[in-house]
Coordinates of C-alpha atoms and ligand atoms in Angstrom, one line a residue:
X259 CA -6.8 -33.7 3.2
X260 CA -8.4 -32.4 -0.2
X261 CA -6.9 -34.3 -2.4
X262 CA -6.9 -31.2 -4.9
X263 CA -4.5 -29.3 -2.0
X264 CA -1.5 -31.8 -2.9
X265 CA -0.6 -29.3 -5.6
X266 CA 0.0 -25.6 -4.4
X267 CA -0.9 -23.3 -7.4
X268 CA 1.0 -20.0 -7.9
X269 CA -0.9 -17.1 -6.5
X270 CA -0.4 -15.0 -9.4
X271 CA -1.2 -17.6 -11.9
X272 CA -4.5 -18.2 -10.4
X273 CA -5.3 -14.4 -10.9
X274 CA -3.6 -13.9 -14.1
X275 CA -6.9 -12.6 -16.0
X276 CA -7.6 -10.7 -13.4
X277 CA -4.9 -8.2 -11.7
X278 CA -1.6 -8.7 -10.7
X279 CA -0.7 -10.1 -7.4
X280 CA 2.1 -8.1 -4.9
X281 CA 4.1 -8.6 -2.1
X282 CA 5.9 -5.6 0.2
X283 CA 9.4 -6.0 0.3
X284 CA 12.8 -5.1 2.3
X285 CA 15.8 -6.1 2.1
X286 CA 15.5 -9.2 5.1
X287 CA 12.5 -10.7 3.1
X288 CA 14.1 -10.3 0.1
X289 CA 16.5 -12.6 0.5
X290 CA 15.2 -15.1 3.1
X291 CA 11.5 -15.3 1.1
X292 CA 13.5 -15.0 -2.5
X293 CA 11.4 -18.6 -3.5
X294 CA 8.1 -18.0 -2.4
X295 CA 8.4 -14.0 -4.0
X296 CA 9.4 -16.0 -7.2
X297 CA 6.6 -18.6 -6.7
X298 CA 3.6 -16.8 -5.4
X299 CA 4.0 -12.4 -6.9
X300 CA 4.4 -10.9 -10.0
X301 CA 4.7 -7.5 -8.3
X302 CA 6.7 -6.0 -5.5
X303 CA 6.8 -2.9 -3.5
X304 CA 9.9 -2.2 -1.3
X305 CA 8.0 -1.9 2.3
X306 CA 9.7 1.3 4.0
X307 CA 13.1 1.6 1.3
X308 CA 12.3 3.6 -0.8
X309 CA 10.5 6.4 1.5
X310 CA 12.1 10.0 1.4
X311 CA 13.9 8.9 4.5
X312 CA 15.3 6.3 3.3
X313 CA 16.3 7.9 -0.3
X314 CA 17.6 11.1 0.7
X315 CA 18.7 11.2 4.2
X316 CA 20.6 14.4 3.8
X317 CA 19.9 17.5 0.8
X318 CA 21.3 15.8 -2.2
X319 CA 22.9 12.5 -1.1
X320 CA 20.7 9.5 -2.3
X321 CA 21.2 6.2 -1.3
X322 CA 19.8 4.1 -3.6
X323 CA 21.7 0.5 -2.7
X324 CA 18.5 -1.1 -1.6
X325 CA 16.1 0.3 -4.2
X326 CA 18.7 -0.8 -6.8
X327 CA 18.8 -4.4 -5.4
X328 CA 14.9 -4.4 -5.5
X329 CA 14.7 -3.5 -9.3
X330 CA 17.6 -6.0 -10.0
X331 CA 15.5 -9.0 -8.1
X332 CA 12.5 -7.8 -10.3
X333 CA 14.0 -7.6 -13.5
X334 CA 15.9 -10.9 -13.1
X335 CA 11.9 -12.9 -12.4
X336 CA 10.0 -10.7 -14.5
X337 CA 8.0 -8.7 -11.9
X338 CA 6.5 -5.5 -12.4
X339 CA 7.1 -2.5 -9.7
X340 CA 5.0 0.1 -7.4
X341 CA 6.9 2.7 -5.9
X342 CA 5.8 4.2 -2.8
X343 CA 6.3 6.9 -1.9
X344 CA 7.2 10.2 -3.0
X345 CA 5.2 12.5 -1.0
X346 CA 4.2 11.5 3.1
X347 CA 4.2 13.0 6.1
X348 CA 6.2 10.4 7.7
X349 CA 9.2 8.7 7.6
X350 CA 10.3 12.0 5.6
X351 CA 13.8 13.8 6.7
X352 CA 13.2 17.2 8.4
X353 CA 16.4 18.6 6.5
X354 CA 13.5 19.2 4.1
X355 CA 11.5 21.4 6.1
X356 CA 14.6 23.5 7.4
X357 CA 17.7 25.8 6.1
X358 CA 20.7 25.9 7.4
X359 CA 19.9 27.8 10.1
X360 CA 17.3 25.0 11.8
X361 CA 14.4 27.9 10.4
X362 CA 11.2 26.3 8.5
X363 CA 11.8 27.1 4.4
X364 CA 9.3 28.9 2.3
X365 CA 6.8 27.7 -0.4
X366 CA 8.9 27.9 -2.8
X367 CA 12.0 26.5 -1.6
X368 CA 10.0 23.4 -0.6
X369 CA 8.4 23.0 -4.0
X370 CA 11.7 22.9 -5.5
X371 CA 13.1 20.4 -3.0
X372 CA 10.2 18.3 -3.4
X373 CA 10.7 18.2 -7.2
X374 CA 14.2 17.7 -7.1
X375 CA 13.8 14.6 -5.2
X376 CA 10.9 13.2 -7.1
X377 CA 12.8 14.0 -10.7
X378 CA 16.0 12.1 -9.2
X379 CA 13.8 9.2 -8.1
X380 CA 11.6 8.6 -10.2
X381 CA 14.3 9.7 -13.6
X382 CA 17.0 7.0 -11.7
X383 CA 13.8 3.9 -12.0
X384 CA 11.6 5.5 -15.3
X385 CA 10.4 2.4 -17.1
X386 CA 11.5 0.0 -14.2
X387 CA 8.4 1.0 -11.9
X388 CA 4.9 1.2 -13.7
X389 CA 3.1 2.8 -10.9
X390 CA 4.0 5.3 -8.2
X391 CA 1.9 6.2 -5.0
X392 CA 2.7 10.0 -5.7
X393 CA 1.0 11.1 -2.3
X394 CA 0.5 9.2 0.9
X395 CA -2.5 9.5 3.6
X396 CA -2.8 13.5 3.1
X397 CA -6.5 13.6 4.2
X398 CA -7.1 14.1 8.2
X399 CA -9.3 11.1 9.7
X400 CA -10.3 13.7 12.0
X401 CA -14.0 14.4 11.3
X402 CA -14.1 18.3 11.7
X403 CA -10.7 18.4 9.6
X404 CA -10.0 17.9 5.7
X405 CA -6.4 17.6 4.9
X406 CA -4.0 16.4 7.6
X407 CA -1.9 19.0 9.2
X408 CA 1.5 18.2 8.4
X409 CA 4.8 20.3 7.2
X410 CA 3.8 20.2 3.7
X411 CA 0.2 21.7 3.7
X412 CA 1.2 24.2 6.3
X413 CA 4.7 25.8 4.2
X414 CA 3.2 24.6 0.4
X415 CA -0.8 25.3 0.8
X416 CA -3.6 22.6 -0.2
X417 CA -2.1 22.6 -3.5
X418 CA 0.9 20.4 -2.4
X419 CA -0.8 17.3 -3.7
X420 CA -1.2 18.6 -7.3
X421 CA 2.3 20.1 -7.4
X422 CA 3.7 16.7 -6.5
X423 CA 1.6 14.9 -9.2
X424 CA 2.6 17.2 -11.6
X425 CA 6.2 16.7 -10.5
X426 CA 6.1 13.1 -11.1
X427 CA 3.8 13.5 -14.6
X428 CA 7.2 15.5 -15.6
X429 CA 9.2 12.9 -13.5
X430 CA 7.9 10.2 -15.9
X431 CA 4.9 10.9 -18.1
X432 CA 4.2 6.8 -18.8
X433 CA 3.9 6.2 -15.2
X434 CA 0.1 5.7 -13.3
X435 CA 0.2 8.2 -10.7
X436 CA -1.9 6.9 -7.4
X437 CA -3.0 8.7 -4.3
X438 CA -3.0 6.4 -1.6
X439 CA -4.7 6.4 2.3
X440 CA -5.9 4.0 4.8
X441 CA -9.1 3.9 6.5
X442 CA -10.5 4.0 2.9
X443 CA -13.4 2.0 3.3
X444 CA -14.9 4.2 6.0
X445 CA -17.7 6.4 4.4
X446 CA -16.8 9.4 6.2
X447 CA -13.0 9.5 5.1
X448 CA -13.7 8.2 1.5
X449 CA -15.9 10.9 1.0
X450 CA -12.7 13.2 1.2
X451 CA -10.4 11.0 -0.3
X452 CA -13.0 11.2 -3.3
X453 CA -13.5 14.9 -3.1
X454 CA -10.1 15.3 -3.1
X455 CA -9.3 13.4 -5.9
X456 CA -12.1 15.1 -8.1
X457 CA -10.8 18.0 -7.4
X458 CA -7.9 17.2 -8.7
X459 CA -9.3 15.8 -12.0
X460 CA -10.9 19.4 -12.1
X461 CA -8.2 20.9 -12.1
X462 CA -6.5 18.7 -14.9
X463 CA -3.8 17.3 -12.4
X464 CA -2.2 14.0 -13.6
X465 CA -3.4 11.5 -11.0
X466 CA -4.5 8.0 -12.5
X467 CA -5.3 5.8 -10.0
X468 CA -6.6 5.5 -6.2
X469 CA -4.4 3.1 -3.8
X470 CA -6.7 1.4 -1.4
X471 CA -4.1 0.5 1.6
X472 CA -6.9 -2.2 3.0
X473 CA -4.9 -2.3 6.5
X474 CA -8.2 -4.7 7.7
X475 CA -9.0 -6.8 10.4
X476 CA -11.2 -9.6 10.9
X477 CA -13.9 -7.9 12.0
X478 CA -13.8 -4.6 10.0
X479 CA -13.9 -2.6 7.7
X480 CA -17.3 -4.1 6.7
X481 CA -17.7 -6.1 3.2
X482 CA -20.9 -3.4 2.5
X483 CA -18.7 0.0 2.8
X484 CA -15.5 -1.9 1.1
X485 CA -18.3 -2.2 -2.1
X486 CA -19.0 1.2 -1.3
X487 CA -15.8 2.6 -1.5
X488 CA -14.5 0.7 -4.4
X489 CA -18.1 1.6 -6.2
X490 CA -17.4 5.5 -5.3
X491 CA -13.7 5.8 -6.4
X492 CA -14.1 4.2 -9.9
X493 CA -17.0 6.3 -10.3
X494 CA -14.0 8.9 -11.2
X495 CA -13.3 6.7 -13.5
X496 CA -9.7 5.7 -12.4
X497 CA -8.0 2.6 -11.7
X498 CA -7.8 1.3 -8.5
X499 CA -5.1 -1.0 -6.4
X500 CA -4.9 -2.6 -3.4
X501 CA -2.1 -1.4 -2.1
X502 CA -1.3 -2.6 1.5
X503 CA -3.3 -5.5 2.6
X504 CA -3.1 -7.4 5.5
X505 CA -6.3 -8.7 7.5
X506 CA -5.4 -8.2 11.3
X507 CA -5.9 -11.7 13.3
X508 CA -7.3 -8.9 16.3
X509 CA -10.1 -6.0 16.0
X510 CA -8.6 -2.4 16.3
X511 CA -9.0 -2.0 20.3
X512 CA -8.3 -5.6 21.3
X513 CA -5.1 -5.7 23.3
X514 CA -5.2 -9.1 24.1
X515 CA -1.3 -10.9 24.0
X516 CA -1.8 -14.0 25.3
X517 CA -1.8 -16.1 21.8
X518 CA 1.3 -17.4 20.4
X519 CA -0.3 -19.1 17.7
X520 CA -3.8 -18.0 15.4
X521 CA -6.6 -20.4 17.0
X522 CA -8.6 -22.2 14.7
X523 CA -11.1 -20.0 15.3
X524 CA -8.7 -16.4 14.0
X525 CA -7.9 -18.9 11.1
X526 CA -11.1 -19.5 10.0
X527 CA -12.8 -16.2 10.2
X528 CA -9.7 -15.1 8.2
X529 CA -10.4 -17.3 5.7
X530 CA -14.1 -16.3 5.5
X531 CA -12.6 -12.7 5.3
X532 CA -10.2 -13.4 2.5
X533 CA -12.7 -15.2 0.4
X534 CA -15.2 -12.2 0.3
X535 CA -12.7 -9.4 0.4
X536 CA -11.0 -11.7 -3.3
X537 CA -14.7 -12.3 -4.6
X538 CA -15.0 -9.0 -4.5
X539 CA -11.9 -7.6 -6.1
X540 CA -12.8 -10.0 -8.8
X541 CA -16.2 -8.6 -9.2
X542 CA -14.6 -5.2 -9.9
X543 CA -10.9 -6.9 -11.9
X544 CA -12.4 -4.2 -14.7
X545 CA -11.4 -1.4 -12.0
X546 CA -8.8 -3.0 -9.7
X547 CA -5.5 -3.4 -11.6
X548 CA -3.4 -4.9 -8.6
X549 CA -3.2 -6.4 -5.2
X550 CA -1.0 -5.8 -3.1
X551 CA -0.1 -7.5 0.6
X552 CA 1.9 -5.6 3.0
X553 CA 4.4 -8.6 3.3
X554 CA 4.5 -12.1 2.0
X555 CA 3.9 -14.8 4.9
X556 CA 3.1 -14.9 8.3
X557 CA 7.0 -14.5 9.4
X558 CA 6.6 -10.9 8.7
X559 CA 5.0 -8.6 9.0
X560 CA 4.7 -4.8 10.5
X561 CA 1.7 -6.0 12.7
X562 CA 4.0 -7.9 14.7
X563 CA 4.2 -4.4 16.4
X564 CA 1.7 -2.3 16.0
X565 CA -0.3 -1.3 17.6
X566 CA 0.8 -3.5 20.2
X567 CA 4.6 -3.6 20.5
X568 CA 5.9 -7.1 20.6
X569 CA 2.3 -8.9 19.8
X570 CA 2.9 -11.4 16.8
X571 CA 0.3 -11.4 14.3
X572 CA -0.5 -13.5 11.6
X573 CA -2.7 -11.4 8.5
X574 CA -1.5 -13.1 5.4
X575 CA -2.9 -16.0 3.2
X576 CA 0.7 -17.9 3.9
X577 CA 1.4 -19.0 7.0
X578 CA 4.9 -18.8 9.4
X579 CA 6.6 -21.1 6.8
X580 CA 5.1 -20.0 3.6
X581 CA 2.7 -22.7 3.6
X582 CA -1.0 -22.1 2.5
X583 CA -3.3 -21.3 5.6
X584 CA -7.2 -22.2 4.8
X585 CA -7.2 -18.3 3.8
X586 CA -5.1 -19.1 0.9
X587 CA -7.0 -22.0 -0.2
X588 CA -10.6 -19.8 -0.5
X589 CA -8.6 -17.2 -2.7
X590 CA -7.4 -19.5 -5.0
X591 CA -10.8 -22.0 -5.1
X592 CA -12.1 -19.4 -7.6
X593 CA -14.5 -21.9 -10.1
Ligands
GLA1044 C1 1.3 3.1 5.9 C2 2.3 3.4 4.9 C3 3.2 2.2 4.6 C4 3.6 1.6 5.9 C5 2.5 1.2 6.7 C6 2.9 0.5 7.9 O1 0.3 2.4 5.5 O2 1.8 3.8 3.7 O3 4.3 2.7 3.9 O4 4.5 2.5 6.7 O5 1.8 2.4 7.1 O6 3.9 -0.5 7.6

């Protein structure tokens, strides 16, 4: 063995002139990954706890027991925050959408539900979280459609996403205020993540920053339209952070199930993977102010079912254990 590999330097050391380095949390890996979170990430998102589903299950009841527990871990090791997220069309209680009578609301009955939960959430954490995604995946990856349909375009109107920036501005005006999507890499949708965005800097709305989910795999998206991407979004001259990263050990449409452990050849691609995708956030460190994996080793991780229920997967640079794959070597060979 490398000699050099003896000594396992602290992820977010090795990138400490560069951007800060994140993990998704919940309340499981919290506790049972509490010494490699301390060790390895100087940021932390709470991985589904602090969605609107989660927060306010019912009109006006919060639970905030998990979030709390987050900020308290965070505070206690000196980590900085990124909320997500405020505004979604998922994992979002209906209650929202419906009076009392089980009857969709109107515009304006929305808008004030939406900012009474983003005032309580974001005026309960104000100072504790530095960035929020504001609003999550609202353009369509259908190609003849802009915005996806969801409850809040079709009761609010396009302007949903500026309200809800504007909301969280109030909310907490020293906040950076991202919008967030997947799929961002791929020319056709960033062209309407980037239209969308520059609309919205047209029209004055507080939004500071692009979240780049980088959901990837080891085939795509391709290293050319990642550059692409990254170029085109800071040409709005925002910050941008990786948000949700994880590199796939299987391409998009492969099924396959059989593996019950990465082959050396998954490893290694990955590792290839890992060192351009890290090359190239350090290219652009004057743009991209975090990254952010969707998890923090190989125990965990949402892929483990989706889009294949049950299939294990393996996307991060630390392995079943916590121990540094080959991936996590390349990142952190940065001479
Ligand atoms: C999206 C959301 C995340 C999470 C992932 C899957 O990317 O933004 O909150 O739900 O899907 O874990």
């Amino acid at each position: 063995m490398d000699q050099k590999r003896t000594i396992i330097p602290a992820l977010h050391e090795v990138y400490k002139d560069y951007f800060s380095i994140g993990a998704a949390v919940n309340s499981k890996t919290l506790s049972s990954d509490k010494e490699l979170l301390k060790k390895h990430f100087n940021s932390l998102t709470a991985e589904n706890e602090m969605k609107f589903g989660l927060l306010q299950p019912q009109e006006g009841v919060y639970t905030f027991d998990q979030a709390d527990k987050l900020v308290a871990f965070a505070d206690e090791n000196g980590m900085k925050l990124r909320g997500h997220t405020l505004v979604w069309h998922n994992q979002t209680s209906d209650w929202i959408f419906t009076n009392k009578d089980g009857l969709q609301v109107d515009r304006d009955t929305l808008l004030a539900r939406m900012e009474a939960h983003i005032s309580t959430v974001m005026g309960r954490y104000k100072g504790s979280f530095y960035s929020w995604d504001v609003v999550n995946e609202a353009i369509s990856d259908d190609h003849a459609e802009y915005l996806r349909q969801s409850k809040w375009l079709e009761i609010i109107g396009e302007d949903f996403i500026a309200k809800a920036f504007e909301f969280a501005h109030k909310a907490d005006p020293n906040a950076s205020l991202f919008y967030n999507d997947y799929n961002e890499s791929d020319p056709e949708k960033r062209e309407k993540i980037y239209r969308l965005v520059k609309s919205l800097l047209e029209k004055d709305v507080p939004i500071h920053g692009i979240g780049l989910q980088a959901h990837w795999n080891l085939y795509a998206p391709n290293l050319d339209d990642i550059r692409a991407a990254i170029e085109r979004y800071a040409s709005l001259g925002l910050q941008l952070q990786i948000t949700e990263m994880d590199v796939s050990a299987f391409a998009w449409d492969d099924r396959r199930t059989d593996l019950t452990q990465p082959t050396e050849e998954i490893l290694e691609l990955q590792a290839k993977r890992y060192e351009e995708f890290f090359k190239l956030f350090r290219e652009y460190r004057d743009v991209i102010t975090n990254v952010t994996f969707w998890g923090a080793n190989d125990a965990y991780t949402w892929l483990s079912n989706f889009p294949v229920p049950g299939r294990k997967n393996w996307p991060f640079v630390l392995d079943e254990k916590g121990t540094p794959k080959e991936s996590f070597w390349k990142i952190t060979d940065i001479k």
